mmCIF file of C-alpha atoms and ligand atoms in Angstrom:
data_model
loop_
_atom_site.group_PDB
_atom_site.id
_atom_site.type_symbol
_atom_site.label_atom_id
_atom_site.label_comp_id
_atom_site.label_asym_id
_atom_site.label_seq_id
_atom_site.Cartn_x
_atom_site.Cartn_y
_atom_site.Cartn_z
ATOM 1 C CA MET A 25 0.522 12.045 -56.930
ATOM 2 C CA LYS A 26 -3.022 13.183 -56.167
ATOM 3 C CA GLY A 27 -5.004 11.809 -53.249
ATOM 4 C CA ILE A 28 -7.597 9.060 -53.378
ATOM 5 C CA LEU A 29 -11.079 10.121 -52.397
ATOM 6 C CA GLN A 30 -12.204 6.527 -51.905
ATOM 7 C CA ASP A 31 -9.829 6.406 -48.921
ATOM 8 C CA LEU A 32 -12.178 8.624 -46.955
ATOM 9 C CA SER A 33 -15.045 7.616 -44.712
ATOM 10 C CA LEU A 34 -18.396 9.405 -44.906
ATOM 11 C CA ALA A 35 -17.417 11.470 -41.858
ATOM 12 C CA GLU A 36 -14.127 12.457 -43.480
ATOM 13 C CA LEU A 37 -15.955 13.419 -46.665
ATOM 14 C CA GLY A 38 -18.176 15.556 -44.443
ATOM 15 C CA ALA A 39 -15.164 17.459 -43.139
ATOM 16 C CA LEU A 40 -13.854 17.907 -46.675
ATOM 17 C CA VAL A 41 -17.176 19.277 -47.899
ATOM 18 C CA GLU A 42 -17.334 21.696 -45.000
ATOM 19 C CA GLU A 43 -13.787 22.872 -45.627
ATOM 20 C CA ALA A 44 -14.725 23.516 -49.256
ATOM 21 C CA GLY A 45 -17.645 25.644 -48.114
ATOM 22 C CA GLU A 46 -20.219 23.336 -49.673
ATOM 23 C CA LYS A 47 -23.562 22.365 -48.166
ATOM 24 C CA LYS A 48 -23.473 19.426 -45.769
ATOM 25 C CA PHE A 49 -25.665 17.107 -47.829
ATOM 26 C CA ARG A 50 -23.045 17.142 -50.597
ATOM 27 C CA ALA A 51 -20.999 14.661 -48.556
ATOM 28 C CA GLY A 52 -23.754 12.070 -48.812
ATOM 29 C CA GLN A 53 -24.074 12.617 -52.554
ATOM 30 C CA LEU A 54 -20.344 12.284 -53.002
ATOM 31 C CA TRP A 55 -20.159 9.115 -50.886
ATOM 32 C CA ARG A 56 -23.061 7.544 -52.771
ATOM 33 C CA GLY A 57 -21.587 8.393 -56.137
ATOM 34 C CA LEU A 58 -18.208 6.945 -55.238
ATOM 35 C CA MET A 59 -19.794 3.832 -53.744
ATOM 36 C CA GLN A 60 -21.645 3.314 -57.014
ATOM 37 C CA GLY A 61 -18.244 3.013 -58.651
ATOM 38 C CA LYS A 62 -18.444 6.358 -60.431
ATOM 39 C CA LYS A 63 -15.569 8.617 -61.300
ATOM 40 C CA ILE A 64 -15.711 12.017 -59.594
ATOM 41 C CA SER A 65 -16.380 13.578 -62.986
ATOM 42 C CA GLU A 66 -19.370 11.270 -63.491
ATOM 43 C CA ILE A 67 -21.262 12.171 -60.320
ATOM 44 C CA THR A 68 -24.031 14.252 -61.853
ATOM 45 C CA ASP A 69 -25.729 15.629 -58.750
ATOM 46 C CA LEU A 70 -22.692 17.628 -57.601
ATOM 47 C CA PRO A 71 -21.996 21.254 -58.608
ATOM 48 C CA LYS A 72 -19.467 21.541 -61.439
ATOM 49 C CA ALA A 73 -17.233 23.955 -59.537
ATOM 50 C CA PHE A 74 -17.018 21.633 -56.547
ATOM 51 C CA LYS A 75 -16.081 18.704 -58.796
ATOM 52 C CA ALA A 76 -13.409 20.790 -60.472
ATOM 53 C CA LYS A 77 -11.962 21.611 -57.066
ATOM 54 C CA LEU A 78 -11.981 17.955 -56.071
ATOM 55 C CA LEU A 79 -10.273 16.963 -59.304
ATOM 56 C CA GLU A 80 -7.374 19.286 -58.570
ATOM 57 C CA ARG A 81 -6.634 17.253 -55.455
ATOM 58 C CA PHE A 82 -7.955 13.765 -56.117
ATOM 59 C CA GLU A 83 -7.660 11.072 -58.770
ATOM 60 C CA ASP A 84 -10.731 10.821 -60.959
ATOM 61 C CA GLU A 85 -10.300 7.093 -61.464
ATOM 62 C CA PRO A 86 -7.730 5.618 -59.052
ATOM 63 C CA VAL A 87 -8.383 2.026 -60.137
ATOM 64 C CA LYS A 88 -9.364 1.155 -63.684
ATOM 65 C CA ILE A 89 -9.815 -2.096 -65.537
ATOM 66 C CA ILE A 90 -7.423 -2.197 -68.463
ATOM 67 C CA GLU A 91 -7.875 -5.845 -69.385
ATOM 68 C CA THR A 92 -10.415 -8.578 -68.710
ATOM 69 C CA LEU A 93 -9.990 -12.313 -69.146
ATOM 70 C CA THR A 94 -13.028 -14.561 -68.964
ATOM 71 C CA SER A 95 -12.692 -18.192 -67.935
ATOM 72 C CA SER A 96 -14.796 -21.026 -69.303
ATOM 73 C CA ASP A 97 -16.318 -21.314 -65.794
ATOM 74 C CA GLY A 98 -17.527 -17.693 -65.845
ATOM 75 C CA THR A 99 -14.753 -16.353 -63.631
ATOM 76 C CA GLU A 100 -13.402 -12.985 -64.743
ATOM 77 C CA LYS A 101 -9.895 -11.778 -64.088
ATOM 78 C CA TYR A 102 -9.211 -8.074 -64.218
ATOM 79 C CA LEU A 103 -6.004 -6.235 -64.667
ATOM 80 C CA PHE A 104 -6.429 -3.001 -62.739
ATOM 81 C CA GLU A 105 -4.228 -0.023 -63.397
ATOM 82 C CA LEU A 106 -3.450 2.325 -60.516
ATOM 83 C CA ALA A 107 -2.818 6.040 -60.816
ATOM 84 C CA ASP A 108 0.975 5.579 -60.593
ATOM 85 C CA GLY A 109 0.983 3.062 -63.436
ATOM 86 C CA ASN A 110 1.336 -0.030 -61.270
ATOM 87 C CA VAL A 111 -1.023 -2.877 -62.063
ATOM 88 C CA ILE A 112 -2.739 -5.392 -59.808
ATOM 89 C CA GLU A 113 -5.078 -8.255 -60.489
ATOM 90 C CA GLY A 114 -8.509 -9.086 -59.170
ATOM 91 C CA VAL A 115 -10.912 -11.937 -59.764
ATOM 92 C CA PHE A 116 -14.728 -11.998 -59.948
ATOM 93 C CA MET A 117 -16.210 -15.407 -59.221
ATOM 94 C CA ARG A 118 -19.810 -16.548 -59.624
ATOM 95 C CA TYR A 119 -21.338 -18.865 -57.072
ATOM 96 C CA LYS A 120 -24.878 -20.058 -56.427
ATOM 97 C CA TYR A 121 -25.251 -17.797 -53.393
ATOM 98 C CA GLY A 122 -23.820 -14.693 -55.007
ATOM 99 C CA ASN A 123 -20.647 -13.317 -56.516
ATOM 100 C CA THR A 124 -17.293 -12.982 -54.839
ATOM 101 C CA GLN A 125 -14.673 -10.388 -55.618
ATOM 102 C CA CYS A 126 -11.119 -11.354 -54.749
ATOM 103 C CA VAL A 127 -9.080 -8.216 -54.047
ATOM 104 C CA SER A 128 -5.381 -7.462 -53.804
ATOM 105 C CA THR A 129 -4.011 -5.573 -50.814
ATOM 106 C CA GLN A 130 -0.461 -4.898 -52.028
ATOM 107 C CA VAL A 131 1.379 -4.543 -55.320
ATOM 108 C CA GLY A 132 3.526 -7.648 -55.022
ATOM 109 C CA CYS A 133 4.189 -9.259 -51.662
ATOM 110 C CA ARG A 134 7.172 -9.656 -49.388
ATOM 111 C CA MET A 135 6.292 -13.104 -48.000
ATOM 112 C CA ASN A 136 7.873 -15.029 -50.865
ATOM 113 C CA CYS A 137 6.066 -18.337 -50.370
ATOM 114 C CA ALA A 138 7.692 -21.000 -52.512
ATOM 115 C CA PHE A 139 4.533 -21.807 -54.457
ATOM 116 C CA CYS A 140 3.021 -18.376 -55.075
ATOM 117 C CA ALA A 141 3.365 -15.959 -57.990
ATOM 118 C CA SER A 142 2.544 -12.809 -56.023
ATOM 119 C CA GLY A 143 5.917 -12.584 -54.301
ATOM 120 C CA LEU A 144 8.098 -13.151 -57.352
ATOM 121 C CA ASN A 145 9.202 -9.505 -57.487
ATOM 122 C CA GLY A 146 8.952 -8.747 -53.795
ATOM 123 C CA LEU A 147 6.794 -5.975 -52.383
ATOM 124 C CA ILE A 148 6.411 -3.000 -54.717
ATOM 125 C CA ARG A 149 4.068 -0.992 -52.490
ATOM 126 C CA ASN A 150 1.060 -1.118 -50.217
ATOM 127 C CA LEU A 151 -2.370 -0.307 -51.591
ATOM 128 C CA SER A 152 -4.345 2.428 -49.899
ATOM 129 C CA ALA A 153 -7.743 1.688 -48.330
ATOM 130 C CA GLY A 154 -9.455 3.336 -51.284
ATOM 131 C CA GLU A 155 -7.463 1.380 -53.840
ATOM 132 C CA ILE A 156 -8.630 -1.843 -52.210
ATOM 133 C CA LEU A 157 -12.237 -0.634 -51.995
ATOM 134 C CA ALA A 158 -12.306 0.664 -55.570
ATOM 135 C CA GLN A 159 -11.550 -2.831 -56.916
ATOM 136 C CA ILE A 160 -14.919 -3.902 -55.506
ATOM 137 C CA LEU A 161 -16.790 -0.775 -56.572
ATOM 138 C CA VAL A 162 -15.517 -1.043 -60.132
ATOM 139 C CA ALA A 163 -16.399 -4.754 -60.362
ATOM 140 C CA ASN A 164 -19.852 -4.156 -58.874
ATOM 141 C CA ALA A 165 -20.584 -1.397 -61.385
ATOM 142 C CA ARG A 166 -19.262 -3.499 -64.251
ATOM 143 C CA HIS A 167 -21.864 -6.160 -63.448
ATOM 144 C CA SER A 168 -24.634 -3.555 -63.167
ATOM 145 C CA GLY A 169 -24.730 -3.836 -59.404
ATOM 146 C CA THR A 170 -26.196 -0.976 -57.403
ATOM 147 C CA LEU A 171 -26.042 -0.210 -53.711
ATOM 148 C CA GLU A 172 -29.499 -1.719 -53.238
ATOM 149 C CA LYS A 173 -28.856 -4.758 -55.375
ATOM 150 C CA ARG A 174 -25.181 -5.624 -55.281
ATOM 151 C CA ALA A 175 -23.529 -7.678 -57.993
ATOM 152 C CA VAL A 176 -20.623 -8.274 -55.600
ATOM 153 C CA THR A 177 -22.041 -9.871 -52.450
ATOM 154 C CA ASN A 178 -18.883 -11.392 -50.986
ATOM 155 C CA VAL A 179 -15.301 -10.296 -50.720
ATOM 156 C CA VAL A 180 -12.111 -12.255 -50.145
ATOM 157 C CA LEU A 181 -8.787 -10.585 -49.384
ATOM 158 C CA MET A 182 -6.930 -13.264 -51.259
ATOM 159 C CA GLY A 183 -5.411 -11.456 -54.202
ATOM 160 C CA SER A 184 -1.790 -10.412 -54.245
ATOM 161 C CA GLY A 185 -0.303 -9.192 -51.004
ATOM 162 C CA GLU A 186 -0.411 -10.067 -47.327
ATOM 163 C CA PRO A 187 -3.317 -8.108 -45.794
ATOM 164 C CA LEU A 188 -1.876 -8.100 -42.283
ATOM 165 C CA ASP A 189 1.411 -6.690 -43.626
ATOM 166 C CA ASN A 190 -0.625 -3.611 -44.682
ATOM 167 C CA TYR A 191 -2.665 -3.563 -41.519
ATOM 168 C CA ASP A 192 -3.872 0.022 -41.014
ATOM 169 C CA ARG A 193 -4.993 0.517 -44.587
ATOM 170 C CA VAL A 194 -6.712 -2.856 -44.692
ATOM 171 C CA VAL A 195 -8.637 -2.097 -41.489
ATOM 172 C CA LYS A 196 -9.662 1.268 -42.850
ATOM 173 C CA PHE A 197 -10.842 -0.464 -46.012
ATOM 174 C CA LEU A 198 -12.852 -2.940 -43.912
ATOM 175 C CA ARG A 199 -14.567 -0.083 -42.080
ATOM 176 C CA ASN A 200 -15.506 1.663 -45.311
ATOM 177 C CA VAL A 201 -16.654 -1.423 -47.190
ATOM 178 C CA THR A 202 -18.920 -2.495 -44.316
ATOM 179 C CA ALA A 203 -20.226 1.008 -43.515
ATOM 180 C CA GLU A 204 -23.972 1.513 -43.752
ATOM 181 C CA GLY A 205 -25.215 3.610 -46.622
ATOM 182 C CA GLY A 206 -22.287 2.568 -48.791
ATOM 183 C CA ILE A 207 -21.782 -0.742 -50.540
ATOM 184 C CA ALA A 208 -22.312 -2.134 -47.024
ATOM 185 C CA ILE A 209 -20.969 -5.642 -47.445
ATOM 186 C CA SER A 210 -21.464 -7.446 -44.172
ATOM 187 C CA ALA A 211 -18.337 -8.525 -42.312
ATOM 188 C CA ARG A 212 -19.615 -12.092 -42.307
ATOM 189 C CA ASN A 213 -19.419 -12.053 -46.101
ATOM 190 C CA ILE A 214 -15.780 -10.982 -46.054
ATOM 191 C CA SER A 215 -12.814 -13.317 -45.623
ATOM 192 C CA LEU A 216 -9.356 -12.098 -44.773
ATOM 193 C CA SER A 217 -6.576 -14.531 -45.517
ATOM 194 C CA THR A 218 -3.194 -14.348 -43.816
ATOM 195 C CA CYS A 219 -0.036 -16.403 -43.876
ATOM 196 C CA GLY A 220 -0.129 -16.119 -40.077
ATOM 197 C CA ILE A 221 1.250 -12.816 -38.787
ATOM 198 C CA VAL A 222 0.378 -13.542 -35.192
ATOM 199 C CA PRO A 223 0.468 -10.102 -33.472
ATOM 200 C CA LYS A 224 -1.745 -8.626 -36.174
ATOM 201 C CA MET A 225 -4.220 -11.482 -35.813
ATOM 202 C CA TYR A 226 -4.707 -10.398 -32.197
ATOM 203 C CA ASP A 227 -5.078 -6.783 -33.280
ATOM 204 C CA LEU A 228 -7.707 -7.734 -35.829
ATOM 205 C CA ALA A 229 -9.717 -9.552 -33.161
ATOM 206 C CA GLU A 230 -10.040 -6.224 -31.318
ATOM 207 C CA GLU A 231 -11.311 -4.144 -34.238
ATOM 208 C CA GLY A 232 -14.961 -5.063 -33.898
ATOM 209 C CA ILE A 233 -15.193 -6.096 -37.561
ATOM 210 C CA PRO A 234 -15.937 -9.828 -37.388
ATOM 211 C CA VAL A 235 -14.679 -10.897 -40.808
ATOM 212 C CA ASN A 236 -13.902 -14.547 -41.448
ATOM 213 C CA LEU A 237 -10.312 -15.258 -40.599
ATOM 214 C CA THR A 238 -8.504 -17.598 -42.944
ATOM 215 C CA VAL A 239 -4.965 -18.814 -42.362
ATOM 216 C CA SER A 240 -2.761 -20.258 -45.076
ATOM 217 C CA LEU A 241 -1.349 -23.330 -43.409
ATOM 218 C CA HIS A 242 -0.114 -25.786 -46.047
ATOM 219 C CA ASN A 243 1.732 -27.879 -43.473
ATOM 220 C CA ALA A 244 1.101 -28.712 -39.825
ATOM 221 C CA ASP A 245 4.795 -29.151 -39.029
ATOM 222 C CA ASP A 246 6.758 -25.958 -38.315
ATOM 223 C CA ALA A 247 10.026 -27.065 -39.914
ATOM 224 C CA GLU A 248 8.342 -28.419 -43.025
ATOM 225 C CA ARG A 249 6.116 -25.346 -43.256
ATOM 226 C CA ALA A 250 9.148 -23.084 -43.091
ATOM 227 C CA ARG A 251 10.523 -24.862 -46.150
ATOM 228 C CA ILE A 252 7.736 -23.443 -48.313
ATOM 229 C CA MET A 253 6.717 -20.385 -46.254
ATOM 230 C CA PRO A 254 9.578 -18.218 -44.949
ATOM 231 C CA VAL A 255 7.163 -16.478 -42.533
ATOM 232 C CA ALA A 256 6.921 -19.742 -40.589
ATOM 233 C CA LYS A 257 10.403 -19.045 -39.219
ATOM 234 C CA ALA A 258 8.968 -16.066 -37.352
ATOM 235 C CA TYR A 259 5.608 -17.469 -36.221
ATOM 236 C CA LYS A 260 5.111 -20.980 -34.932
ATOM 237 C CA LEU A 261 1.997 -23.004 -35.461
ATOM 238 C CA ALA A 262 1.202 -23.221 -31.742
ATOM 239 C CA ASP A 263 1.110 -19.424 -31.588
ATOM 240 C CA ILE A 264 -0.986 -19.168 -34.736
ATOM 241 C CA LEU A 265 -3.514 -21.560 -33.194
ATOM 242 C CA LYS A 266 -3.639 -19.536 -29.979
ATOM 243 C CA ALA A 267 -4.308 -16.400 -31.988
ATOM 244 C CA CYS A 268 -7.056 -18.219 -33.936
ATOM 245 C CA ASP A 269 -8.706 -19.307 -30.705
ATOM 246 C CA TYR A 270 -8.565 -15.763 -29.404
ATOM 247 C CA TYR A 271 -10.163 -14.581 -32.644
ATOM 248 C CA PHE A 272 -12.929 -17.144 -32.182
ATOM 249 C CA GLU A 273 -13.472 -16.077 -28.583
ATOM 250 C CA LYS A 274 -13.771 -12.431 -29.571
ATOM 251 C CA THR A 275 -15.840 -12.756 -32.721
ATOM 252 C CA GLY A 276 -17.630 -16.100 -32.489
ATOM 253 C CA ARG A 277 -16.430 -16.808 -36.007
ATOM 254 C CA ARG A 278 -15.112 -20.250 -36.818
ATOM 255 C CA TYR A 279 -11.728 -19.936 -38.526
ATOM 256 C CA ILE A 280 -10.578 -21.507 -41.742
ATOM 257 C CA PHE A 281 -7.312 -23.032 -42.878
ATOM 258 C CA GLU A 282 -6.177 -23.023 -46.468
ATOM 259 C CA TYR A 283 -4.162 -26.048 -47.423
ATOM 260 C CA SER A 284 -2.833 -26.218 -50.977
ATOM 261 C CA LEU A 285 -1.886 -29.777 -51.804
ATOM 262 C CA ILE A 286 1.602 -30.025 -53.253
ATOM 263 C CA HIS A 287 2.719 -33.335 -54.680
ATOM 264 C CA GLY A 288 5.612 -34.852 -52.716
ATOM 265 C CA GLU A 289 5.595 -31.993 -50.199
ATOM 266 C CA ASN A 290 2.504 -31.983 -47.979
ATOM 267 C CA ALA A 291 -0.026 -34.408 -49.435
ATOM 268 C CA ASP A 292 0.874 -37.760 -47.872
ATOM 269 C CA ARG A 293 -0.973 -39.721 -45.229
ATOM 270 C CA ALA A 294 1.507 -38.631 -42.558
ATOM 271 C CA HIS A 295 0.760 -34.993 -43.347
ATOM 272 C CA ALA A 296 -2.954 -35.621 -42.989
ATOM 273 C CA GLU A 297 -2.388 -37.319 -39.659
ATOM 274 C CA LYS A 298 -0.298 -34.461 -38.361
ATOM 275 C CA LEU A 299 -2.982 -32.020 -39.451
ATOM 276 C CA ILE A 300 -5.669 -34.044 -37.695
ATOM 277 C CA SER A 301 -3.665 -34.219 -34.466
ATOM 278 C CA VAL A 302 -3.170 -30.446 -34.482
ATOM 279 C CA LEU A 303 -6.678 -29.351 -35.502
ATOM 280 C CA ARG A 304 -9.047 -31.941 -34.084
ATOM 281 C CA GLY A 305 -11.675 -30.460 -31.783
ATOM 282 C CA ARG A 306 -11.046 -26.886 -32.851
ATOM 283 C CA PRO A 307 -13.812 -24.657 -34.244
ATOM 284 C CA CYS A 308 -12.297 -24.670 -37.699
ATOM 285 C CA HIS A 309 -12.701 -25.795 -41.263
ATOM 286 C CA VAL A 310 -10.033 -26.901 -43.729
ATOM 287 C CA ASN A 311 -10.189 -25.757 -47.331
ATOM 288 C CA LEU A 312 -8.129 -28.016 -49.510
ATOM 289 C CA ILE A 313 -7.095 -26.992 -52.971
ATOM 290 C CA ARG A 314 -4.758 -28.632 -55.435
ATOM 291 C CA LEU A 315 -1.781 -26.387 -55.976
ATOM 292 C CA ASN A 316 -2.097 -24.352 -59.149
ATOM 293 C CA GLU A 317 0.833 -24.288 -61.459
ATOM 294 C CA VAL A 318 3.035 -21.209 -61.402
ATOM 295 C CA LYS A 319 5.619 -21.445 -64.148
ATOM 296 C CA GLU A 320 8.464 -19.805 -62.211
ATOM 297 C CA ARG A 321 7.878 -22.085 -59.222
ATOM 298 C CA ALA A 322 9.133 -25.666 -59.288
ATOM 299 C CA LEU A 323 6.330 -27.252 -57.240
ATOM 300 C CA SER A 324 3.495 -29.254 -58.729
ATOM 301 C CA GLY A 325 -0.019 -29.853 -57.485
ATOM 302 C CA ALA A 326 -1.381 -33.097 -56.140
ATOM 303 C CA ASP A 327 -3.535 -34.902 -58.684
ATOM 304 C CA GLU A 328 -7.241 -35.334 -58.135
ATOM 305 C CA LYS A 329 -6.951 -38.837 -56.751
ATOM 306 C CA GLU A 330 -4.312 -37.810 -54.246
ATOM 307 C CA ALA A 331 -6.419 -34.822 -53.211
ATOM 308 C CA TYR A 332 -9.540 -36.914 -52.592
ATOM 309 C CA ARG A 333 -7.472 -39.420 -50.646
ATOM 310 C CA PHE A 334 -6.174 -36.587 -48.431
ATOM 311 C CA LEU A 335 -9.702 -35.266 -47.966
ATOM 312 C CA GLY A 336 -10.821 -38.746 -46.965
ATOM 313 C CA PHE A 337 -8.105 -38.960 -44.295
ATOM 314 C CA LEU A 338 -9.182 -35.639 -42.812
ATOM 315 C CA GLU A 339 -12.869 -36.537 -42.765
ATOM 316 C CA LYS A 340 -12.152 -39.886 -41.188
ATOM 317 C CA GLY A 341 -10.037 -38.089 -38.620
ATOM 318 C CA GLY A 342 -13.006 -35.943 -37.648
ATOM 319 C CA LEU A 343 -12.082 -32.670 -39.347
ATOM 320 C CA SER A 344 -14.504 -30.514 -41.271
ATOM 321 C CA ALA A 345 -12.914 -30.190 -44.696
ATOM 322 C CA THR A 346 -13.750 -29.548 -48.324
ATOM 323 C CA LEU A 347 -11.814 -29.800 -51.551
ATOM 324 C CA ARG A 348 -12.322 -26.602 -53.486
ATOM 325 C CA ARG A 349 -12.622 -26.555 -57.231
ATOM 326 C CA ARG A 350 -10.027 -24.494 -59.003
ATOM 327 C CA THR A 351 -11.857 -21.539 -60.480
ATOM 328 C CA GLY A 352 -10.274 -19.525 -63.246
ATOM 329 C CA ALA A 353 -7.178 -21.714 -63.626
ATOM 330 C CA ASP A 354 -7.338 -21.427 -67.429
ATOM 331 C CA ILE A 355 -6.876 -17.645 -67.200
ATOM 332 C CA GLY A 356 -4.200 -17.606 -64.502
ATOM 333 C CA GLY A 357 -6.830 -16.294 -62.100
ATOM 334 C CA ALA A 358 -6.675 -19.120 -59.601
ATOM 335 C CA CYS A 359 -5.084 -18.987 -56.147
ATOM 336 C CA GLY A 360 -1.420 -18.154 -56.225
ATOM 337 C CA GLN A 361 -1.447 -17.265 -59.897
ATOM 338 C CA LEU A 362 -2.044 -13.570 -59.409
ATOM 339 C CA ARG A 363 0.858 -11.336 -60.102
ATOM 340 C CA ALA A 364 1.471 -7.883 -61.387
ATOM 341 C CA SER A 365 1.673 -9.209 -64.940
ATOM 342 C CA ARG A 366 2.720 -5.893 -66.352
ATOM 343 C CA LEU A 367 4.915 -4.112 -63.895
ATOM 344 C CA LYS A 368 5.579 -0.446 -64.367
ATOM 345 C CA GLY A 369 8.254 0.190 -66.940
ATOM 346 C CA GLU A 370 8.193 -3.340 -68.358
HETATM 347 N N1 LIG B 16 -1.020 -13.498 -48.192
HETATM 348 C C1 LIG B 16 -2.310 -14.010 -47.820
HETATM 349 C C2 LIG B 16 -3.342 -13.794 -48.874
HETATM 350 C C3 LIG B 16 -3.134 -14.600 -50.129
HETATM 351 S S1 LIG B 16 -4.507 -15.612 -50.308
HETATM 352 C C4 LIG B 16 -2.188 -15.449 -47.412
HETATM 353 O O1 LIG B 16 -1.092 -15.978 -47.450
HETATM 354 O O2 LIG B 16 -3.154 -16.040 -46.984
HETATM 355 C C5 LIG B 16 -4.003 -16.688 -51.549
HETATM 356 C C6 LIG B 16 -4.107 -18.136 -51.114
HETATM 357 O O3 LIG B 16 -3.651 -18.956 -52.182
HETATM 358 C C7 LIG B 16 -3.238 -18.440 -49.934
HETATM 359 O O4 LIG B 16 -3.846 -19.409 -49.145
HETATM 360 C C8 LIG B 16 -2.012 -18.995 -50.608
HETATM 361 O O5 LIG B 16 -1.232 -19.755 -49.733
HETATM 362 C C9 LIG B 16 -2.615 -19.802 -51.716
HETATM 363 N N2 LIG B 16 -1.732 -20.064 -52.826
HETATM 364 C C10 LIG B 16 -0.632 -19.384 -53.195
HETATM 365 N N3 LIG B 16 -0.074 -19.910 -54.292
HETATM 366 C C11 LIG B 16 -0.853 -20.946 -54.633
HETATM 367 C C12 LIG B 16 -0.823 -21.870 -55.700
HETATM 368 N N4 LIG B 16 0.128 -21.823 -56.616
HETATM 369 N N5 LIG B 16 -1.797 -22.799 -55.757
HETATM 370 C C13 LIG B 16 -2.797 -22.831 -54.843
HETATM 371 N N6 LIG B 16 -2.889 -21.983 -53.822
HETATM 372 C C14 LIG B 16 -1.924 -21.052 -53.711
#
């Protein structure tokens, strides 16, 4: 398999250009072209011979949209094909303040949460930094975004995969996506969601990239949480909270908990009370969402009434909380519905 040029930072492109015997300023042209979502072959200001040399070593189009589904709410779901034939999904969501691209960080996932589609076939492979970045570049270009006027203004690492289980590549991606002169999405407009891999949460706090940290909680009781999230056997809530506080100390960023309401599992008054007792007074926000249906998974979402009741308990208990609307549910693009719909060879 060829390499992926979008993996490289501007400095690394500089070294590559030098090695190829090209003039220094070519690195900037290359970086700009790639950041505009162009294929190598489409970057017109580069010498033909240099492009030909690059194409011997690097994929021309490492991530390409092979299918698009558009929801009645304007959300778009993309099926991206990778150079090795694997496919991943991504979602483009429109909001008043801008547009958010939800990116995948792995093909599949090894966490196997009981309610999520992404882990149904286990982990197939990690995505490289450039494969994560290219999802954004391709979506930005598709919506006529430029580097000066981006169509993608916000990014969430909430597609398939566990970002902190692919730590080095994800951090490299974060450096490149925030780098000046590129697509330059500010860290404060990026949210990284984790199921709570505690040691990596500490590592992330040290990187100097203050993205919003989001933790998928779904239950404030360790034993009950472990019933739906196998990872909870390894990392206890008390340790997750300590890591969140450390993250807050280091970055000044309030952290967020995702809580998907599952009927008969985590949506009763007692669950709300437990959540309040654990989170009250912390610099955090709770994002509630009604579980989206995943046909292979036996769990069902709380209904709207139940969800508002739960929200009411939290607010009364002094927590900052919101109930999120379910974007893209009609196209299987909502939380937990992303999967590699067409796995290689199927
Ligand atoms: N692995 C990371 C990133 C995934 S983000 C994490 O666990 O945070 C996707 C979010 O959607 C997570 O909060 C996940 O718990 C949630 N989710 C998964 N399946 C869902 C479903 N069927 N309905 C609603 N939310 C779901």
